[in-house]
Amino acid sequence: MRLRTHVLSSLLAGVALYPRAPRRVALLVAGGVGLDIDHYLIYALRSGNWKPLSAWRYDGWRHMARAASDTRRRYGPLRSAFHHAGVTLPIVWGLQLVWPVLRPLALGVTLHLALDLPFLRLDWRVWRRAAGHCERCGTTKRRLDVVYLVPPRHGGASWALENRALWCRRCRLQVFG
Ligand SMILES: [Zn+2]
Ligand SMILES: [Zn+2]
């Protein structure tokens, strides 16, 4: 998930939950955005560039499809163990048991991890449209999954129904390898 999305979503959640407590909002945003510090650190370590602004710009284009003329280096997935819910959620929810003021932080971190989840398979709009058939070959016999026709990391729309389809395993393998 883009950093921008995390900033906006945690800000909205913070204001909705704590309309009169700006400090709690700030804490929730710190949790919701701060988790991506691991991306920044891994980026800086791999690129040798510690300027936060460069990392922010990198985050802006690293998910886009690569044009032939694009020779900029890419540094792969920038996730550390902190992006595993099983590691981080027990830590933050444990901390807020000891220090209840940290609850907004725990909420922010939880929101962040939830947004990073692959919700694709749960898109009921696609399942309803496909009515149990593979939308490419029509089979009902194989395991079906929701796929992106143009993956978001290649510039496809993340949420648009037109960019999602219910395909069987074989079609997925044929097209995406
Ligand atoms: Zn993240
Ligand atoms: Zn198929």
CSV table of C-alpha atoms and ligand atoms in Angstrom, one decimal:
chain,number,residue,atom,x,y,z
A,1,MET,CA,0.0,0.0,0.0
A,2,ARG,CA,1.2,3.5,-0.9
A,3,LEU,CA,2.5,5.7,1.9
A,4,ARG,CA,0.1,8.4,0.8
A,5,THR,CA,-2.8,6.0,1.4
A,6,HIS,CA,-1.6,5.2,4.9
A,7,VAL,CA,-1.3,8.9,5.8
A,8,LEU,CA,-4.8,9.6,4.6
A,9,SER,CA,-6.5,6.5,6.0
A,10,SER,CA,-5.0,6.9,9.5
A,11,LEU,CA,-5.7,10.6,9.5
A,12,LEU,CA,-9.4,9.9,8.7
A,13,ALA,CA,-9.7,7.1,11.2
A,14,GLY,CA,-8.0,9.3,13.9
A,15,VAL,CA,-10.4,12.2,13.3
A,16,ALA,CA,-13.4,9.9,13.2
A,17,LEU,CA,-12.5,8.1,16.4
A,18,TYR,CA,-11.1,11.0,18.4
A,19,PRO,CA,-12.6,14.2,17.1
A,20,ARG,CA,-11.7,16.1,20.2
A,21,ALA,CA,-8.3,14.6,21.0
A,22,PRO,CA,-5.7,15.8,18.5
A,23,ARG,CA,-2.9,14.0,20.5
A,24,ARG,CA,-4.6,10.7,20.1
A,25,VAL,CA,-5.1,11.4,16.4
A,26,ALA,CA,-1.4,12.2,16.1
A,27,LEU,CA,-0.5,8.9,17.8
A,28,LEU,CA,-2.8,6.9,15.6
A,29,VAL,CA,-1.2,8.5,12.5
A,30,ALA,CA,2.2,7.8,14.0
A,31,GLY,CA,1.2,4.1,14.2
A,32,GLY,CA,-0.5,4.0,10.8
A,33,VAL,CA,2.4,5.7,9.0
A,34,GLY,CA,5.4,4.9,11.2
A,35,LEU,CA,5.2,1.2,10.4
A,36,ASP,CA,6.6,2.1,6.9
A,37,ILE,CA,9.8,3.4,8.5
A,38,ASP,CA,11.1,-0.1,7.7
A,39,HIS,CA,10.6,0.6,4.0
A,40,TYR,CA,12.6,3.8,4.4
A,41,LEU,CA,15.4,2.2,6.3
A,42,ILE,CA,15.7,-0.7,3.9
A,43,TYR,CA,15.6,1.7,1.0
A,44,ALA,CA,18.3,3.9,2.5
A,45,LEU,CA,20.5,0.9,3.3
A,46,ARG,CA,20.2,-0.6,-0.2
A,47,SER,CA,20.5,2.7,-2.1
A,48,GLY,CA,22.9,4.5,0.2
A,49,ASN,CA,20.6,7.5,-0.1
A,50,TRP,CA,19.3,8.6,3.4
A,51,LYS,CA,17.3,11.7,2.2
A,52,PRO,CA,13.7,11.1,3.3
A,53,LEU,CA,12.5,13.1,0.2
A,54,SER,CA,14.3,10.7,-2.1
A,55,ALA,CA,12.6,7.8,-0.4
A,56,TRP,CA,9.2,9.5,-0.7
A,57,ARG,CA,9.8,10.1,-4.4
A,58,TYR,CA,10.9,6.5,-4.9
A,59,ASP,CA,7.7,5.3,-3.2
A,60,GLY,CA,5.8,7.3,-5.8
A,61,TRP,CA,7.1,5.5,-8.9
A,62,ARG,CA,8.4,2.1,-7.7
A,63,HIS,CA,5.0,0.4,-8.2
A,64,MET,CA,4.6,1.6,-11.8
A,65,ALA,CA,5.3,-0.4,-14.9
A,66,ARG,CA,8.8,0.1,-16.1
A,67,ALA,CA,9.1,1.8,-19.5
A,68,ALA,CA,11.9,0.7,-21.8
A,69,SER,CA,13.7,4.0,-21.3
A,70,ASP,CA,13.5,3.8,-17.5
A,71,THR,CA,16.9,2.9,-16.2
A,72,ARG,CA,16.4,3.9,-12.6
A,73,ARG,CA,17.4,1.2,-10.1
A,74,ARG,CA,14.7,-0.6,-8.1
A,75,TYR,CA,15.3,-2.1,-4.8
A,76,GLY,CA,12.8,-4.9,-4.5
A,77,PRO,CA,10.2,-5.3,-1.7
A,78,LEU,CA,11.1,-3.2,1.2
A,79,ARG,CA,9.4,-5.1,4.0
A,80,SER,CA,10.9,-6.1,7.3
A,81,ALA,CA,9.5,-8.4,10.0
A,82,PHE,CA,7.5,-5.5,11.3
A,83,HIS,CA,5.1,-6.0,8.4
A,84,HIS,CA,4.1,-9.4,9.8
A,85,ALA,CA,0.9,-9.1,11.8
A,86,GLY,CA,2.0,-12.0,14.0
A,87,VAL,CA,5.1,-10.1,15.1
A,88,THR,CA,3.9,-6.6,15.4
A,89,LEU,CA,0.3,-6.9,16.6
A,90,PRO,CA,1.1,-8.8,19.9
A,91,ILE,CA,3.8,-6.1,20.6
A,92,VAL,CA,1.6,-3.1,20.1
A,93,TRP,CA,-1.5,-4.5,21.8
A,94,GLY,CA,0.7,-5.8,24.6
A,95,LEU,CA,2.2,-2.3,25.0
A,96,GLN,CA,-1.2,-0.7,25.2
A,97,LEU,CA,-2.3,-3.1,28.0
A,98,VAL,CA,0.6,-1.7,30.0
A,99,TRP,CA,0.3,1.9,28.8
A,100,PRO,CA,-3.4,2.5,27.8
A,101,VAL,CA,-2.4,5.9,26.3
A,102,LEU,CA,-0.8,3.9,23.5
A,103,ARG,CA,-4.1,2.4,22.3
A,104,PRO,CA,-4.4,4.9,19.3
A,105,LEU,CA,-0.9,3.8,18.3
A,106,ALA,CA,-2.0,0.1,18.3
A,107,LEU,CA,-5.1,1.0,16.3
A,108,GLY,CA,-3.0,2.8,13.7
A,109,VAL,CA,-0.6,-0.1,13.3
A,110,THR,CA,-3.5,-2.5,13.0
A,111,LEU,CA,-5.1,-0.3,10.4
A,112,HIS,CA,-1.9,-0.2,8.5
A,113,LEU,CA,-1.5,-4.0,8.4
A,114,ALA,CA,-5.1,-4.5,7.5
A,115,LEU,CA,-4.7,-2.1,4.5
A,116,ASP,CA,-1.6,-4.0,3.4
A,117,LEU,CA,-3.6,-7.3,3.3
A,118,PRO,CA,-4.6,-8.8,-0.1
A,119,PHE,CA,-8.3,-8.3,-0.1
A,120,LEU,CA,-8.5,-9.3,-3.7
A,121,ARG,CA,-10.0,-12.8,-3.1
A,122,LEU,CA,-12.8,-11.3,-1.0
A,123,ASP,CA,-14.2,-9.1,-3.8
A,124,TRP,CA,-17.8,-10.3,-3.9
A,125,ARG,CA,-18.6,-8.0,-6.9
A,126,VAL,CA,-16.3,-10.2,-9.0
A,127,TRP,CA,-17.7,-13.5,-7.6
A,128,ARG,CA,-21.3,-12.3,-8.3
A,129,ARG,CA,-20.5,-11.3,-11.9
A,130,ALA,CA,-18.7,-14.5,-12.7
A,131,ALA,CA,-21.4,-16.7,-11.1
A,132,GLY,CA,-19.1,-19.6,-10.3
A,133,HIS,CA,-17.3,-19.7,-13.7
A,134,CYS,CA,-13.8,-18.9,-14.8
A,135,GLU,CA,-14.3,-15.6,-16.7
A,136,ARG,CA,-11.6,-16.6,-19.2
A,137,CYS,CA,-12.3,-20.3,-20.1
A,138,GLY,CA,-15.7,-20.8,-18.4
A,139,THR,CA,-14.8,-23.8,-16.3
A,140,THR,CA,-16.4,-24.5,-13.0
A,141,LYS,CA,-14.1,-27.4,-12.2
A,142,ARG,CA,-10.9,-25.7,-11.0
A,143,ARG,CA,-10.1,-23.5,-8.1
A,144,LEU,CA,-11.1,-20.0,-8.9
A,145,ASP,CA,-9.3,-16.8,-7.7
A,146,VAL,CA,-9.8,-13.1,-8.3
A,147,VAL,CA,-6.9,-11.7,-10.3
A,148,TYR,CA,-5.8,-8.3,-11.6
A,149,LEU,CA,-5.9,-8.1,-15.4
A,150,VAL,CA,-3.2,-5.4,-15.2
A,151,PRO,CA,-1.5,-5.7,-11.8
A,152,PRO,CA,-1.4,-2.4,-9.8
A,153,ARG,CA,2.4,-2.6,-9.7
A,154,HIS,CA,2.3,-2.3,-13.5
A,155,GLY,CA,-0.1,0.7,-13.4
A,156,GLY,CA,-3.4,-1.1,-13.3
A,157,ALA,CA,-6.3,0.3,-11.1
A,158,SER,CA,-6.4,-1.3,-7.7
A,159,TRP,CA,-10.1,-1.1,-7.0
A,160,ALA,CA,-11.8,-0.9,-10.4
A,161,LEU,CA,-14.1,-3.8,-11.1
A,162,GLU,CA,-13.0,-3.7,-14.8
A,163,ASN,CA,-9.5,-4.6,-13.8
A,164,ARG,CA,-10.5,-7.6,-11.8
A,165,ALA,CA,-11.6,-11.0,-13.0
A,166,LEU,CA,-12.3,-14.5,-11.6
A,167,TRP,CA,-10.0,-16.9,-13.2
A,168,CYS,CA,-9.1,-20.6,-12.7
A,169,ARG,CA,-5.7,-21.8,-11.8
A,170,ARG,CA,-4.9,-22.9,-15.4
A,171,CYS,CA,-5.8,-19.5,-17.0
A,172,ARG,CA,-3.8,-17.7,-14.3
A,173,LEU,CA,-0.7,-19.9,-15.1
A,174,GLN,CA,-1.2,-19.5,-18.9
A,175,VAL,CA,-1.3,-15.7,-18.7
A,176,PHE,CA,0.9,-14.8,-15.8
A,177,GLY,CA,3.2,-17.8,-15.9
B,1,ZN,ZN,3.1,-1.1,4.9
B,2,ZN,ZN,-10.0,-20.6,-16.8
